[in-house]
Coordinates of C-alpha atoms and ligand atoms in Angstrom, one line a residue:
X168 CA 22.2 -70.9 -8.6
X169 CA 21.5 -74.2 -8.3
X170 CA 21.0 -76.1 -4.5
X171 CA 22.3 -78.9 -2.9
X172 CA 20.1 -81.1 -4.3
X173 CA 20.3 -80.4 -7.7
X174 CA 23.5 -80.6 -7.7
X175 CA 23.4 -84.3 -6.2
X176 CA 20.6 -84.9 -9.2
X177 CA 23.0 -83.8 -11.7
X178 CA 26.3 -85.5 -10.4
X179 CA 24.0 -88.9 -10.5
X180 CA 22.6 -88.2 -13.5
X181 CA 25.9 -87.6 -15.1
X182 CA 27.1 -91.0 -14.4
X183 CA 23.9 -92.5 -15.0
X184 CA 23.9 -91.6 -18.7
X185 CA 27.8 -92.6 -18.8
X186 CA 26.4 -96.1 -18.1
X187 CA 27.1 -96.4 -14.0
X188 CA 23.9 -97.7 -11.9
X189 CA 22.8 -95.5 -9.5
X190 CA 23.3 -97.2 -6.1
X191 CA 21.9 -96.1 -3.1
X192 CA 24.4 -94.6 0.3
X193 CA 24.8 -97.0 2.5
X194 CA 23.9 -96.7 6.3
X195 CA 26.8 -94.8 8.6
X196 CA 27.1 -98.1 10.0
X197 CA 29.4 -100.2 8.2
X198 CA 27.5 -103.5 7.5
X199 CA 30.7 -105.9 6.6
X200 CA 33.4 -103.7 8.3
X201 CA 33.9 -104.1 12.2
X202 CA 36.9 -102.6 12.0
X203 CA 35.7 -99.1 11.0
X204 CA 33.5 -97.3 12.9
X205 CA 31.9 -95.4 10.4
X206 CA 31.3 -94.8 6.7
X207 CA 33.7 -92.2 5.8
X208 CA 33.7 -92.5 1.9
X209 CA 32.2 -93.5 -1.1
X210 CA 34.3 -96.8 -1.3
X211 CA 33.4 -98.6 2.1
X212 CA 30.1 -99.7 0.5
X213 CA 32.2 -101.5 -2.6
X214 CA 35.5 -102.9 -0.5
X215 CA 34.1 -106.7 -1.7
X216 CA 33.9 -105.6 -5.3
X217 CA 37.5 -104.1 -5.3
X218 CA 38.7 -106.7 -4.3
X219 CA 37.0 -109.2 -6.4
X220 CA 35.7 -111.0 -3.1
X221 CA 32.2 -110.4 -4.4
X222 CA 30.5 -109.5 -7.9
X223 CA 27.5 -107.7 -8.6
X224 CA 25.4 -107.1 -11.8
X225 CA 27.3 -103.6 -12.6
X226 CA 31.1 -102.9 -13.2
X227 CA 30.3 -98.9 -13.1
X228 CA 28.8 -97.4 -10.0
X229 CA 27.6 -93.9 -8.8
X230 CA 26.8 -92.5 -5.4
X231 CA 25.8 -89.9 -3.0
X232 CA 27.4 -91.5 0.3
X233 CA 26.4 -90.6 3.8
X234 CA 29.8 -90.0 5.3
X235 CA 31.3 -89.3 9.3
X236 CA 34.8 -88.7 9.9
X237 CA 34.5 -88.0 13.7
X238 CA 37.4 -90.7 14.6
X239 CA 39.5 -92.9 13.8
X240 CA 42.0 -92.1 10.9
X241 CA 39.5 -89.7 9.4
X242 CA 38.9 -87.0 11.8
X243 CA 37.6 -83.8 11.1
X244 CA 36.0 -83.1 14.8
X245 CA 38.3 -80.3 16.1
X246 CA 38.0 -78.8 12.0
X247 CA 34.6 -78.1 13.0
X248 CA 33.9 -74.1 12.8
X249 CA 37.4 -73.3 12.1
X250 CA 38.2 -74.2 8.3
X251 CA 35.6 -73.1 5.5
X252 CA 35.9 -77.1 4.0
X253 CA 35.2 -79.6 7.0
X254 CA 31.9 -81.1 8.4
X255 CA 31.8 -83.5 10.7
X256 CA 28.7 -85.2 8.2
X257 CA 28.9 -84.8 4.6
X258 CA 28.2 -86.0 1.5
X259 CA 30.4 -87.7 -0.8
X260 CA 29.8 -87.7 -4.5
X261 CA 31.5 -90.5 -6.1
X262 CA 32.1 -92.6 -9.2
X263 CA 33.3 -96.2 -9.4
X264 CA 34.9 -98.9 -11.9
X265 CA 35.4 -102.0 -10.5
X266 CA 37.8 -103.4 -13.1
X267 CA 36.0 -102.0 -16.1
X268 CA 37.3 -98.2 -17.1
X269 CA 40.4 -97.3 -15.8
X270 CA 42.9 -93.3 -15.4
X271 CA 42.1 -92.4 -18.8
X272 CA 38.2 -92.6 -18.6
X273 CA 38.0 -91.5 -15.0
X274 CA 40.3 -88.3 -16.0
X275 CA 37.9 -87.7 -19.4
X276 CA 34.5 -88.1 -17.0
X277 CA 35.9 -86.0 -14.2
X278 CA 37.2 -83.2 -16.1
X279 CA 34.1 -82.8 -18.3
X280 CA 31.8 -82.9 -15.6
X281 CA 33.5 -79.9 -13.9
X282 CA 34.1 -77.9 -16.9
X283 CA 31.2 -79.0 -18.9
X284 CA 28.7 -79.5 -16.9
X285 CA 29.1 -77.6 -14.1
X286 CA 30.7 -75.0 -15.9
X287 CA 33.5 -74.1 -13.7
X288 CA 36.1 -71.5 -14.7
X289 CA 39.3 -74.2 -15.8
X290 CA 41.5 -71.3 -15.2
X291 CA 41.0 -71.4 -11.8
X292 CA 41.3 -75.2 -11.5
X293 CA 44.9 -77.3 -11.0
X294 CA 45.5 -80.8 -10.0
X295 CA 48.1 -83.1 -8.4
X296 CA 49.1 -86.1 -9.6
X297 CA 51.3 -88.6 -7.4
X298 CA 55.1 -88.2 -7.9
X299 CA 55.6 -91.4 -9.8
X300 CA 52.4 -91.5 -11.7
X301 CA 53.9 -90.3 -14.9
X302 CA 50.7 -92.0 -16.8
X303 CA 48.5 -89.4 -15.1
X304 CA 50.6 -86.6 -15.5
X305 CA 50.6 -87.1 -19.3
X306 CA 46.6 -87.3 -19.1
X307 CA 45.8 -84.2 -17.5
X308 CA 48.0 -82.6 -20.1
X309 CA 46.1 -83.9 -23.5
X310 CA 42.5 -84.5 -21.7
X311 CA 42.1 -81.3 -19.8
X312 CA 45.0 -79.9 -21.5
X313 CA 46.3 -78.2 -18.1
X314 CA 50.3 -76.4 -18.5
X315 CA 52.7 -77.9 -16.1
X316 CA 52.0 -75.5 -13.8
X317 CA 48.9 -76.5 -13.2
X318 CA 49.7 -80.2 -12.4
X319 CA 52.2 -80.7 -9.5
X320 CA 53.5 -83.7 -8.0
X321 CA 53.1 -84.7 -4.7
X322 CA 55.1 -86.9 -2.9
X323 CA 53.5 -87.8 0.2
X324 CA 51.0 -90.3 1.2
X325 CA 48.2 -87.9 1.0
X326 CA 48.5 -88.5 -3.1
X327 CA 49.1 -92.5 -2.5
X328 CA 46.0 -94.4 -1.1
X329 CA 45.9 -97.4 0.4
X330 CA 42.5 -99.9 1.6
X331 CA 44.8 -101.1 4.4
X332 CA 48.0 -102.5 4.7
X333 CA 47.0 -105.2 2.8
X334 CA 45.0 -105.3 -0.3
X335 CA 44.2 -102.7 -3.2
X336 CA 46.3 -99.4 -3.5
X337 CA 47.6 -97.1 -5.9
X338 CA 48.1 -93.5 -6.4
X339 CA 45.5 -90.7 -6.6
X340 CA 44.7 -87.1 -8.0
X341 CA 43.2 -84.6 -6.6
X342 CA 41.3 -81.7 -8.3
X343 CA 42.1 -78.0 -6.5
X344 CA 39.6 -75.2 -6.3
X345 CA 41.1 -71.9 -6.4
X346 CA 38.9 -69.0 -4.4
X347 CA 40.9 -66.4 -4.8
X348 CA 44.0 -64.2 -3.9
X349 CA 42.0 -62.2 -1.2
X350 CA 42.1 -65.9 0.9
X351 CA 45.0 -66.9 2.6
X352 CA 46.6 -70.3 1.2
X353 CA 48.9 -71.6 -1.2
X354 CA 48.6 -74.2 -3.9
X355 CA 49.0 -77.7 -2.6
X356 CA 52.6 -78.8 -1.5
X357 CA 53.7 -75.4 -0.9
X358 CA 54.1 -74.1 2.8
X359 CA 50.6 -72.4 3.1
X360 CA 49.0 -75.3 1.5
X361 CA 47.0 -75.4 4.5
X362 CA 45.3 -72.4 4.2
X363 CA 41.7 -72.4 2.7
X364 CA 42.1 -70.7 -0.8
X365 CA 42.8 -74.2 -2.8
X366 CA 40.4 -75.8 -1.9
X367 CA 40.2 -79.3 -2.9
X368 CA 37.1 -80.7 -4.6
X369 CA 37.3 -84.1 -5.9
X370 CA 39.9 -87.2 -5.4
X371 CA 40.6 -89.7 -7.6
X372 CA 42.0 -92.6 -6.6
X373 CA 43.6 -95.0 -9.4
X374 CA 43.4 -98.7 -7.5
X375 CA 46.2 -100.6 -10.1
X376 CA 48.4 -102.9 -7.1
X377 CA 47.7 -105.2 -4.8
X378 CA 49.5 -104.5 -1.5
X379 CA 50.7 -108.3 0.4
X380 CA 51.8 -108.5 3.7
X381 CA 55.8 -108.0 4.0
X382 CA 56.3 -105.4 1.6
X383 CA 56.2 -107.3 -1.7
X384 CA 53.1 -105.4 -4.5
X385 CA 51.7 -106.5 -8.2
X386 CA 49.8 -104.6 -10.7
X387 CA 46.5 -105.4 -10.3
X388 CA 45.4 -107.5 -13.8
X389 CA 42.0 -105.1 -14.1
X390 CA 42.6 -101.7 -11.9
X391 CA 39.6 -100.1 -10.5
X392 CA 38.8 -96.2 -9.3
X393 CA 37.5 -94.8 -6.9
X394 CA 36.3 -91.0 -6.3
X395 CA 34.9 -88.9 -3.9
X396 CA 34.1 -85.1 -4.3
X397 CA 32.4 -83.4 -1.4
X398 CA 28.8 -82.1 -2.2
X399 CA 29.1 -79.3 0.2
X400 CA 32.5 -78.4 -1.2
X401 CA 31.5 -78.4 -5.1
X402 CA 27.9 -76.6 -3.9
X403 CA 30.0 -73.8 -2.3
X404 CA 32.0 -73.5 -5.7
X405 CA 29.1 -73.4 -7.8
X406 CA 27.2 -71.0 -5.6
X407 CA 29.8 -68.3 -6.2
X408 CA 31.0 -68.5 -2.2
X409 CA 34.2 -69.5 -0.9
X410 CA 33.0 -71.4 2.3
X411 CA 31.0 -74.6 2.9
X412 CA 28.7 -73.3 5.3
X413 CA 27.4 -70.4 3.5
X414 CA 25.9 -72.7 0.9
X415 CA 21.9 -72.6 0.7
X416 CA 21.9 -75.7 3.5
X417 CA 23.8 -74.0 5.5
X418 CA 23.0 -71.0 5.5
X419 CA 18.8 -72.3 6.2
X420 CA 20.1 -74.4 8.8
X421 CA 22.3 -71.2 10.9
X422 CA 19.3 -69.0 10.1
X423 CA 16.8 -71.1 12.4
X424 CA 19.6 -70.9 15.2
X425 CA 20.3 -67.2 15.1
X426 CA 16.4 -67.0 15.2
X427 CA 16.4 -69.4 17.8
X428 CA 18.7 -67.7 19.9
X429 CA 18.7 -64.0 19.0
X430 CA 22.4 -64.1 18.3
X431 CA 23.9 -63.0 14.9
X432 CA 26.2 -65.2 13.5
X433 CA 29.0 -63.0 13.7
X434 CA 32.1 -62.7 15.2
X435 CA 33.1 -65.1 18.1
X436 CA 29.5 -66.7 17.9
X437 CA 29.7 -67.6 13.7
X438 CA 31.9 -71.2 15.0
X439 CA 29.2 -71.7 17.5
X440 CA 26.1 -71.5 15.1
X441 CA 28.4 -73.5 11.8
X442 CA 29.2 -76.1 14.9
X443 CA 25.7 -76.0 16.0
X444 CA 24.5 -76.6 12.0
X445 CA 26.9 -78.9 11.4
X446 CA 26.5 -81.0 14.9
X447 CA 22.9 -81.3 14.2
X448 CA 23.4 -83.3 11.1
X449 CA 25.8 -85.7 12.4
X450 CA 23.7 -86.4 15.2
X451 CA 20.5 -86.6 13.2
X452 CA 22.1 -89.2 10.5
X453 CA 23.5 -91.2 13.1
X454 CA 20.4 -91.9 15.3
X455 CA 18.3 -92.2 11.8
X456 CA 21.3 -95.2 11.2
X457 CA 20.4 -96.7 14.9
X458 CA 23.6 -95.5 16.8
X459 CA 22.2 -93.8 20.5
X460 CA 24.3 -91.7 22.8
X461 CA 26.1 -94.1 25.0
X462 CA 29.5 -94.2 27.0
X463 CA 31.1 -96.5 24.5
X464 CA 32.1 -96.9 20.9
X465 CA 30.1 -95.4 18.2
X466 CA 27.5 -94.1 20.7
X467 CA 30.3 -92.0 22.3
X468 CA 31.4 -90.7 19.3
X469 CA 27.5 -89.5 18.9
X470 CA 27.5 -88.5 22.7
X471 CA 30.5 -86.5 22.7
X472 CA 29.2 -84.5 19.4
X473 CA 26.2 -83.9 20.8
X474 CA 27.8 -82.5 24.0
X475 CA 29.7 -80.3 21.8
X476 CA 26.9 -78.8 19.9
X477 CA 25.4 -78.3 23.6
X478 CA 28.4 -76.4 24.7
X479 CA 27.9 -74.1 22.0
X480 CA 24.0 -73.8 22.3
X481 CA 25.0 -72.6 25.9
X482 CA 27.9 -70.2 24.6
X483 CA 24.9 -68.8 22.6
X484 CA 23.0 -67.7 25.7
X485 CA 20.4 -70.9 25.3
X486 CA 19.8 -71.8 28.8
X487 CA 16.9 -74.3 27.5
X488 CA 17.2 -77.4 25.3
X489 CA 17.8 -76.0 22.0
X490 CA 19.1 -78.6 19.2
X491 CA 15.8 -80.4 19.2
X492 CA 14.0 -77.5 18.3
X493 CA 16.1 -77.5 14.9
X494 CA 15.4 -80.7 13.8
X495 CA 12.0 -79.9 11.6
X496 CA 14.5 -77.3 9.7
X497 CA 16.8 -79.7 9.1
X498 CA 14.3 -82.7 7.9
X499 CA 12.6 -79.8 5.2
X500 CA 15.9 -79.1 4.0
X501 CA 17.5 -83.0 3.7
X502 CA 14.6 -85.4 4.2
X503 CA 13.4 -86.2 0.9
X504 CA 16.6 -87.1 -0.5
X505 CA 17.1 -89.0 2.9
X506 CA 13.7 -90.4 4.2
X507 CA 15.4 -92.2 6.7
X508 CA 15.3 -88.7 8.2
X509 CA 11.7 -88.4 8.3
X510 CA 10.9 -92.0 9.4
X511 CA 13.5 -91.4 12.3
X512 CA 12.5 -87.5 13.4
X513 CA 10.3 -88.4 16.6
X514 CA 13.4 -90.4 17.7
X515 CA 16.1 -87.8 16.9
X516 CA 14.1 -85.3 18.3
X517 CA 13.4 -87.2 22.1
X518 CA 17.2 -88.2 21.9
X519 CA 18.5 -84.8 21.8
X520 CA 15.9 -83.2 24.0
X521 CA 16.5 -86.0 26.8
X522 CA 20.4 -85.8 26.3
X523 CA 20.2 -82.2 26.3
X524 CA 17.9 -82.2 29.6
X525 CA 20.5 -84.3 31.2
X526 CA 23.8 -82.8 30.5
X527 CA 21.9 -78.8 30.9
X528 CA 22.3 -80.1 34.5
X529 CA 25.9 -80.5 35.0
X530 CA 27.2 -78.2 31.8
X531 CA 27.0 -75.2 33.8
X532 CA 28.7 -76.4 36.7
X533 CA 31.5 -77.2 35.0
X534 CA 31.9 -74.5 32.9
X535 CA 32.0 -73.1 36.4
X536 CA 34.6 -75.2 37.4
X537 CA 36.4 -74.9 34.5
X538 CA 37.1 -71.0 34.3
X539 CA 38.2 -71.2 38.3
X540 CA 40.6 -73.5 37.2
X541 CA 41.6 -71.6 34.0
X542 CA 41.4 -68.1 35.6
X543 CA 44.2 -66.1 35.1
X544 CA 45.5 -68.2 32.4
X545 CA 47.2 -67.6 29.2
X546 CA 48.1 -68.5 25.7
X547 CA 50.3 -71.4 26.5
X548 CA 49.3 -72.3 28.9
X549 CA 48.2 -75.8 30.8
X550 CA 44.8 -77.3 32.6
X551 CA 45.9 -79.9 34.8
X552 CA 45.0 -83.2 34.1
X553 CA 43.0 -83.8 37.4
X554 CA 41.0 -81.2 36.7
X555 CA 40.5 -82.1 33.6
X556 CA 39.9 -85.5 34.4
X557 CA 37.2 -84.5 37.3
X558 CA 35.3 -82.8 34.5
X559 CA 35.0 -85.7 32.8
X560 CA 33.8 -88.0 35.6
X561 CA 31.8 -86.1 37.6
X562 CA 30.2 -83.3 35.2
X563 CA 30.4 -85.7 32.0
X564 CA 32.2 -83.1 29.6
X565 CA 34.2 -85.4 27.0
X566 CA 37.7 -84.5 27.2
X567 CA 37.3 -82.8 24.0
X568 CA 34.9 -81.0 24.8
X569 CA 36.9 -79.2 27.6
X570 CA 39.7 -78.9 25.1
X571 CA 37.2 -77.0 22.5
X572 CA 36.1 -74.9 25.9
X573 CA 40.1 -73.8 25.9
X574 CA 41.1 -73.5 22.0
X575 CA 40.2 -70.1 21.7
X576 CA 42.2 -69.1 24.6
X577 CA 44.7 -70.9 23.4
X578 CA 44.9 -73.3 26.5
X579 CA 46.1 -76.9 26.3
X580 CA 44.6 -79.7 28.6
X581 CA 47.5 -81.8 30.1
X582 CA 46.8 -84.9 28.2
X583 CA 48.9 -87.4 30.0
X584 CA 48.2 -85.9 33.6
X585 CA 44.1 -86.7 32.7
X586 CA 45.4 -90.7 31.7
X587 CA 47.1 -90.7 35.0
X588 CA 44.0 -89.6 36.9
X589 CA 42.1 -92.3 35.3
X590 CA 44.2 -94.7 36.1
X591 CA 44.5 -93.6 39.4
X592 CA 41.0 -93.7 40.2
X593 CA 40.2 -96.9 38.6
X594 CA 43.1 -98.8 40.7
X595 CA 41.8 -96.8 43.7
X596 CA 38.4 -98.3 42.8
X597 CA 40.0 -101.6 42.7
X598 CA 41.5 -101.6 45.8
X599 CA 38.7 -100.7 47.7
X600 CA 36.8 -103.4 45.8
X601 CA 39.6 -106.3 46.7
X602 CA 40.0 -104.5 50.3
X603 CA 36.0 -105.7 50.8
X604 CA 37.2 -109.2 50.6
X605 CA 34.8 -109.8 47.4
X606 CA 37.4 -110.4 44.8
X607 CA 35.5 -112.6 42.9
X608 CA 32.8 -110.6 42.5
X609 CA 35.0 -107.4 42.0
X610 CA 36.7 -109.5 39.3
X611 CA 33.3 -109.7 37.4
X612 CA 32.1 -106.4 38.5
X613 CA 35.0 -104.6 36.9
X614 CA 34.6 -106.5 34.2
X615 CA 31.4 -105.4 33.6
X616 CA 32.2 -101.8 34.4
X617 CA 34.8 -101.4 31.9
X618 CA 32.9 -103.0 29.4
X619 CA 30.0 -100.6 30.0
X620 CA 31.6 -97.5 31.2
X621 CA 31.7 -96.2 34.9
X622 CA 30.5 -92.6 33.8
X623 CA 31.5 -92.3 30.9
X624 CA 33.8 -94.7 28.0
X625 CA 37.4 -93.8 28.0
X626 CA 37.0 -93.4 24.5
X627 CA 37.8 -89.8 24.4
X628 CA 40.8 -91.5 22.2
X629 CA 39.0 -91.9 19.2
X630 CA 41.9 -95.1 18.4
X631 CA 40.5 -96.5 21.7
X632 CA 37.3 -95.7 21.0
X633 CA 37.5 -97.7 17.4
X634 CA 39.4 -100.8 19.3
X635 CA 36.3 -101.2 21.3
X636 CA 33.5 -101.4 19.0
Ligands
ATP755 P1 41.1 -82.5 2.9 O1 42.6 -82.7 2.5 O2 40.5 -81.2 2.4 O3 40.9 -82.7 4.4 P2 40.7 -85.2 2.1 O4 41.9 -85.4 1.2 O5 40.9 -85.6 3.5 O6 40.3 -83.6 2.1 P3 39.3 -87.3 0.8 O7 39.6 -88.3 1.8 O8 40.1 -87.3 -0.4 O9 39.4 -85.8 1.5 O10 37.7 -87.3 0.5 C1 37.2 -87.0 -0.8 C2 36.5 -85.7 -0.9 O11 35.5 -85.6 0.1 C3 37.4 -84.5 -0.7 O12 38.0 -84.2 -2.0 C4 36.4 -83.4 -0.3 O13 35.8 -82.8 -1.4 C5 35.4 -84.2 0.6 N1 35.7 -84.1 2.0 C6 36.7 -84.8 2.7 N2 36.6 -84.6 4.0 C7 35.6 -83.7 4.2 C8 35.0 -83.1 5.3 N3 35.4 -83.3 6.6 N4 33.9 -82.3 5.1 C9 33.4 -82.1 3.9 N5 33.9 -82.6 2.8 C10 35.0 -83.4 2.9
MG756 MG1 41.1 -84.6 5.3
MG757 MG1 43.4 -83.9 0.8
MG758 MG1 41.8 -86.2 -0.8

C-alpha cells in the first residue's frame, strides 16, 4: 500500500520522465489574481502561460497544487463530513501543456499512468467526454480502448470548462472510479450520479478556443491542457478503500482526535472528527500562506472554518481548546513535503489556541440559545432570521455555522429574514448615529465600520465575501 506521499512522488515523477519540469504549488493566495480568493486548482498558477500573456523556459509542466475551495464558485464547505470525496483543502495533482502536446498525448499519459503505473483495475474505470467532442470520443476508444459503454457524453457545463467569460475554454474529460455495487450511486449523467460509488478521479481539460466578449469563439492556433486529479481521491483508490478520509492521512490525523477526546469515530460523531481532520488542514495551510482569522474576506473564510471545526470539537464533549493540540500530528504527517508547515507551526498553533479561547466563550451560549429557539422543532422546519441573525452578532457563530448546527435535524435558517435583520440594525445604527448631530463623522465612521466589520464581515455570502477582498 503505498501513502500519500508516495503517491505524490510517483505522479511527479511520472511527468518528470515524460519531459514536464517539476514546478513547485503555489501559495493559497493567488499572487496575480484579485479576483479569486483562493487557489482552487492546478491551473491558477499558469493562467499567464495559457494565455500566452507570459512565457517561461518549459511548455510541459507538473504539480502538486495546494488547493481551497471554501467560496466562491468552488465550494465544498457544507460537503465537509457528508460525501466520502470532498475536503475543504486538498491536493491537486496535475499535468500541463501550454501549447506544446495536445488530446491525444494528454489521453495516452493519463490512461497509462492509471493503468500502468498505478495499476488500477480498467474494468472498473469509465470516462465522459463532452457531447460534441467527437475527437475525444474516438481517442478513448483506440488509446484506452474503452467500449461505448464506458465513454458517455455529457452535455452540461460540468464537461465544458471555461477560465472566465472571456479567454481560453474548451471541453473536458473526466476519469470515473467505480467502488462498487454495495455503494449507492450511478454512473455520471444518470439520476443517482450524485451518489458516491463513481467516483471521479482525474479531469482533463482540452483548452482549444478562445472565448471573446459577445459570444463570438476561435480555435485556439496551439491548444493547451490542463489536469487536475485529487491526491486524496486516487490515494483512497489505490489504498483499496472507498472513502477519502480513511486514507493513511486521514485516518493518523482522526486517530489523534478520538484519542484526544475519548470519542470513537463512529456514528453521529464520525462527521465531527473527518470535519475536525479536515478543518485542521485548511486552517493550518492558510495561516502557513499569511491569511489570519479576521471579520473580512479571505480571513473570514479562515474564521468561519475554524469556528466550524470548534463547533464540532464541542459536539465531541471538548470543553478545552482542542485543534491546537492536533497540529504536531498534522506537521509529522504533511510537513516535509510542505515546510511552510514547519516554519509556520508556532503561529498556527497560537492562532487556533487564541481563536479557540475566544469563541469557547460565547459558543456555549449560543448553542444555548440556539436549541431554545429550535426546541420542539422538526424536519422542515424554519429558525427565524432574527434569531439567527443575533447569533451571529452577539455570540459570533457564522451564519453557516448555525446552519451546520441545524442540518442534521434537518432545520433550515430563514435566509432572507437574517439579511433583513442586518439591515435593520445597521440603519438603526445609522440613525442613532445622524440623530447625535455628528453626520460627518458618522459618515466616516460607517465608513470605516463596514470596511472593517462591526462584529463580524457580512461575508457569510461567500459571493460577497469574494467582492470584498
Ligand atoms: P466533483 O464533481 O467530485 O465535485 P469537480 O469536477 O468539482 O469534482 P474538478 O474541478 O474537476 O473537480 O477538480 C479536479 C479534481 O480535483 C477532481 O477530479 C477531484 O479528483 C479533485 N477534487 C475536486 N474537488 C475536490 C474536493 N473538494 N476535495 C478533494 N478533491 C477534490
Ligand atoms: Mg466539485
Ligand atoms: Mg465533476
Ligand atoms: Mg471535474
Amino acid at each position: 500500500m503505498s501513502g500519500v506521499n508516495d503517491i505524490r512522488a510517483t505522479f511527479l515523477d511520472y511527468f518528470a520522465k515524460a519531459g514536464h519540469a517539476v514546478v513547485p504549488s503555489s501559495p493559497l493566495v493567488p499572487r496575480n489574481d484579485p479576483t479569486l480568493m483562493f487557489a482552487n486548482s492546478g491551473m491558477v498558477q499558469f493562467k499567464n502561460l495559457f494565455t500566452g500573456i507570459e512565457k517561461r523556459d518549459y511548455v510541459r509542466a507538473t504539480t502538486a497544487q495546494k488547493c481551497v475551495r471554501a467560496g466562491g464558485k468552488h465550494n465544498d464547505l457544507d460537503n465537509v463530513g457528508y460525501t466520502a470525496r470532498h475536503h475543504t483543502f486538498f491536493e491537486m495533482l496535475g499535468n500541463f501543456s501550454f501549447g506544446d502536446y495536445f488530446k491525444d498525448r494528454a489521453i495516452e499519459l493519463a490512461w497509462n499512468l492509471v493503468t500502468k503505473e498505478f495499476g488500477l483495475d480498467r474494468s472498473k474505470l469509465l470516462v465522459t467526454v463532452y457531447s460534441e467532442d467527437d475527437e475525444a470520443y474516438e481517442l478513448w476508444r483506440k488509446i484506452a480502448g474503452l467500449s461505448d459503454r464506458r465513454i458517455i457524453r455529457i452535455s452540461t457545463s460540468d464537461n465544458f470548462w471555461q477560465m472566465g467569460d472571456t479567454g481560453p475554454c474548451g471541453p473536458c474529460s473526466e476519469i470515473f472510479y467505480d467502488h462498487g455495487d454495495h455503494i449507492w450511486g450511478g454512473p455520471p449523467g444518470s439520476p443517482e450520479a450524485d451518489g458516491d460509488r463513481f467516483i471521479e478521479i482525474w479531469n482533463l481539460v482540452f483548452m482549444q478556443y478562445e472565448q471573446f466578449q459577445g459570444g463570438g469563439r476561435v480555435a485556439l492556433p496551439k491548444p493547451s491542457i490542463d489536469t487536475g486529479m485529487g491526491l486524496e481521491r486516487i490515494a483512497a483508490v489505490l489504498q483499496g478503500v472507498h472513502d477519502n478520509y480513511d486514507i493513511d492521512l486521514f485516518k493518523t490525523l482522526i486517530r489523534a482526535s478520538v484519542e484526544l477526546t475519548g470519542r470513537p469515530a463512529d456514528d453521529a460523531q464520525r462527521a465531527s472528527h473527518r470535519v475536525i481532520a479536515d478543518h485542521l488542514r485548511a486552517t493550518s495551510f492558510l495561516i502557513s500562506d499569511g491569511v489570519l482569522p479576521s471579520n473580512e474576506g479571505r480571513g473570514y473564510v479562515l474564521r468561519r472554518i475554524m469556528r466550524r471545526a470548534m463547533r464540532h470539537a464541542h459536539l465531541l464533549g471538548a470543553r478545552e481548546p482542542l485543534l491546537w493540540r492536533l497540529v504536531p500530528t498534522l506537521v509529522a504527517e504533511m510537513g516535509r513535503a510542505y515546510p511552510e508547515l514547519v516554519r509556520a507551526e508556532a503561529l498556527i498553533t497560537e492562532t487556533l489556541k487564541l481563536e479557540e479561547t475566544r469563541f469557547r466563550r460565547t459558543l456555549e451560549r449560543g448553542l444555548g440559545l440556539l436549541d431554545e429557539a429550535t426546541n420542539g422543532m422538526s424536519t422542515g422546519d424554519m429558525l427565524d432570521g432574527e434569531t439567527a441573525f443575533k447569533l451571529y452578532d452577539t455570540y459570533g457563530f457564522p451564519l453557516d455555522l448555525t446552519q451546520d448546527a441545524l442540518r442534521q435535524r434537518g432545520i433550515h435558517v430563514n435566509i432572507d429574514g437574517f439579511q433583513d435583520a442586518m439591515a435593520r440594525q445597521k440603519a438603526e445604527a445609522r440613525a442613532n448615529w445622524a440623530g447625535s448631530g455628528e453626520a460627518a463623522s458618522a459618515a466616516i465612521w460607517f465608513g470605516l465600520k463596514e470596511k472593517v466589520g462591526p462584529t463580524e464581515f457580512l461575508g457569510y455570502d461567500t459571493e460577497t465575501a469574494e467582492a470584498v477582498v
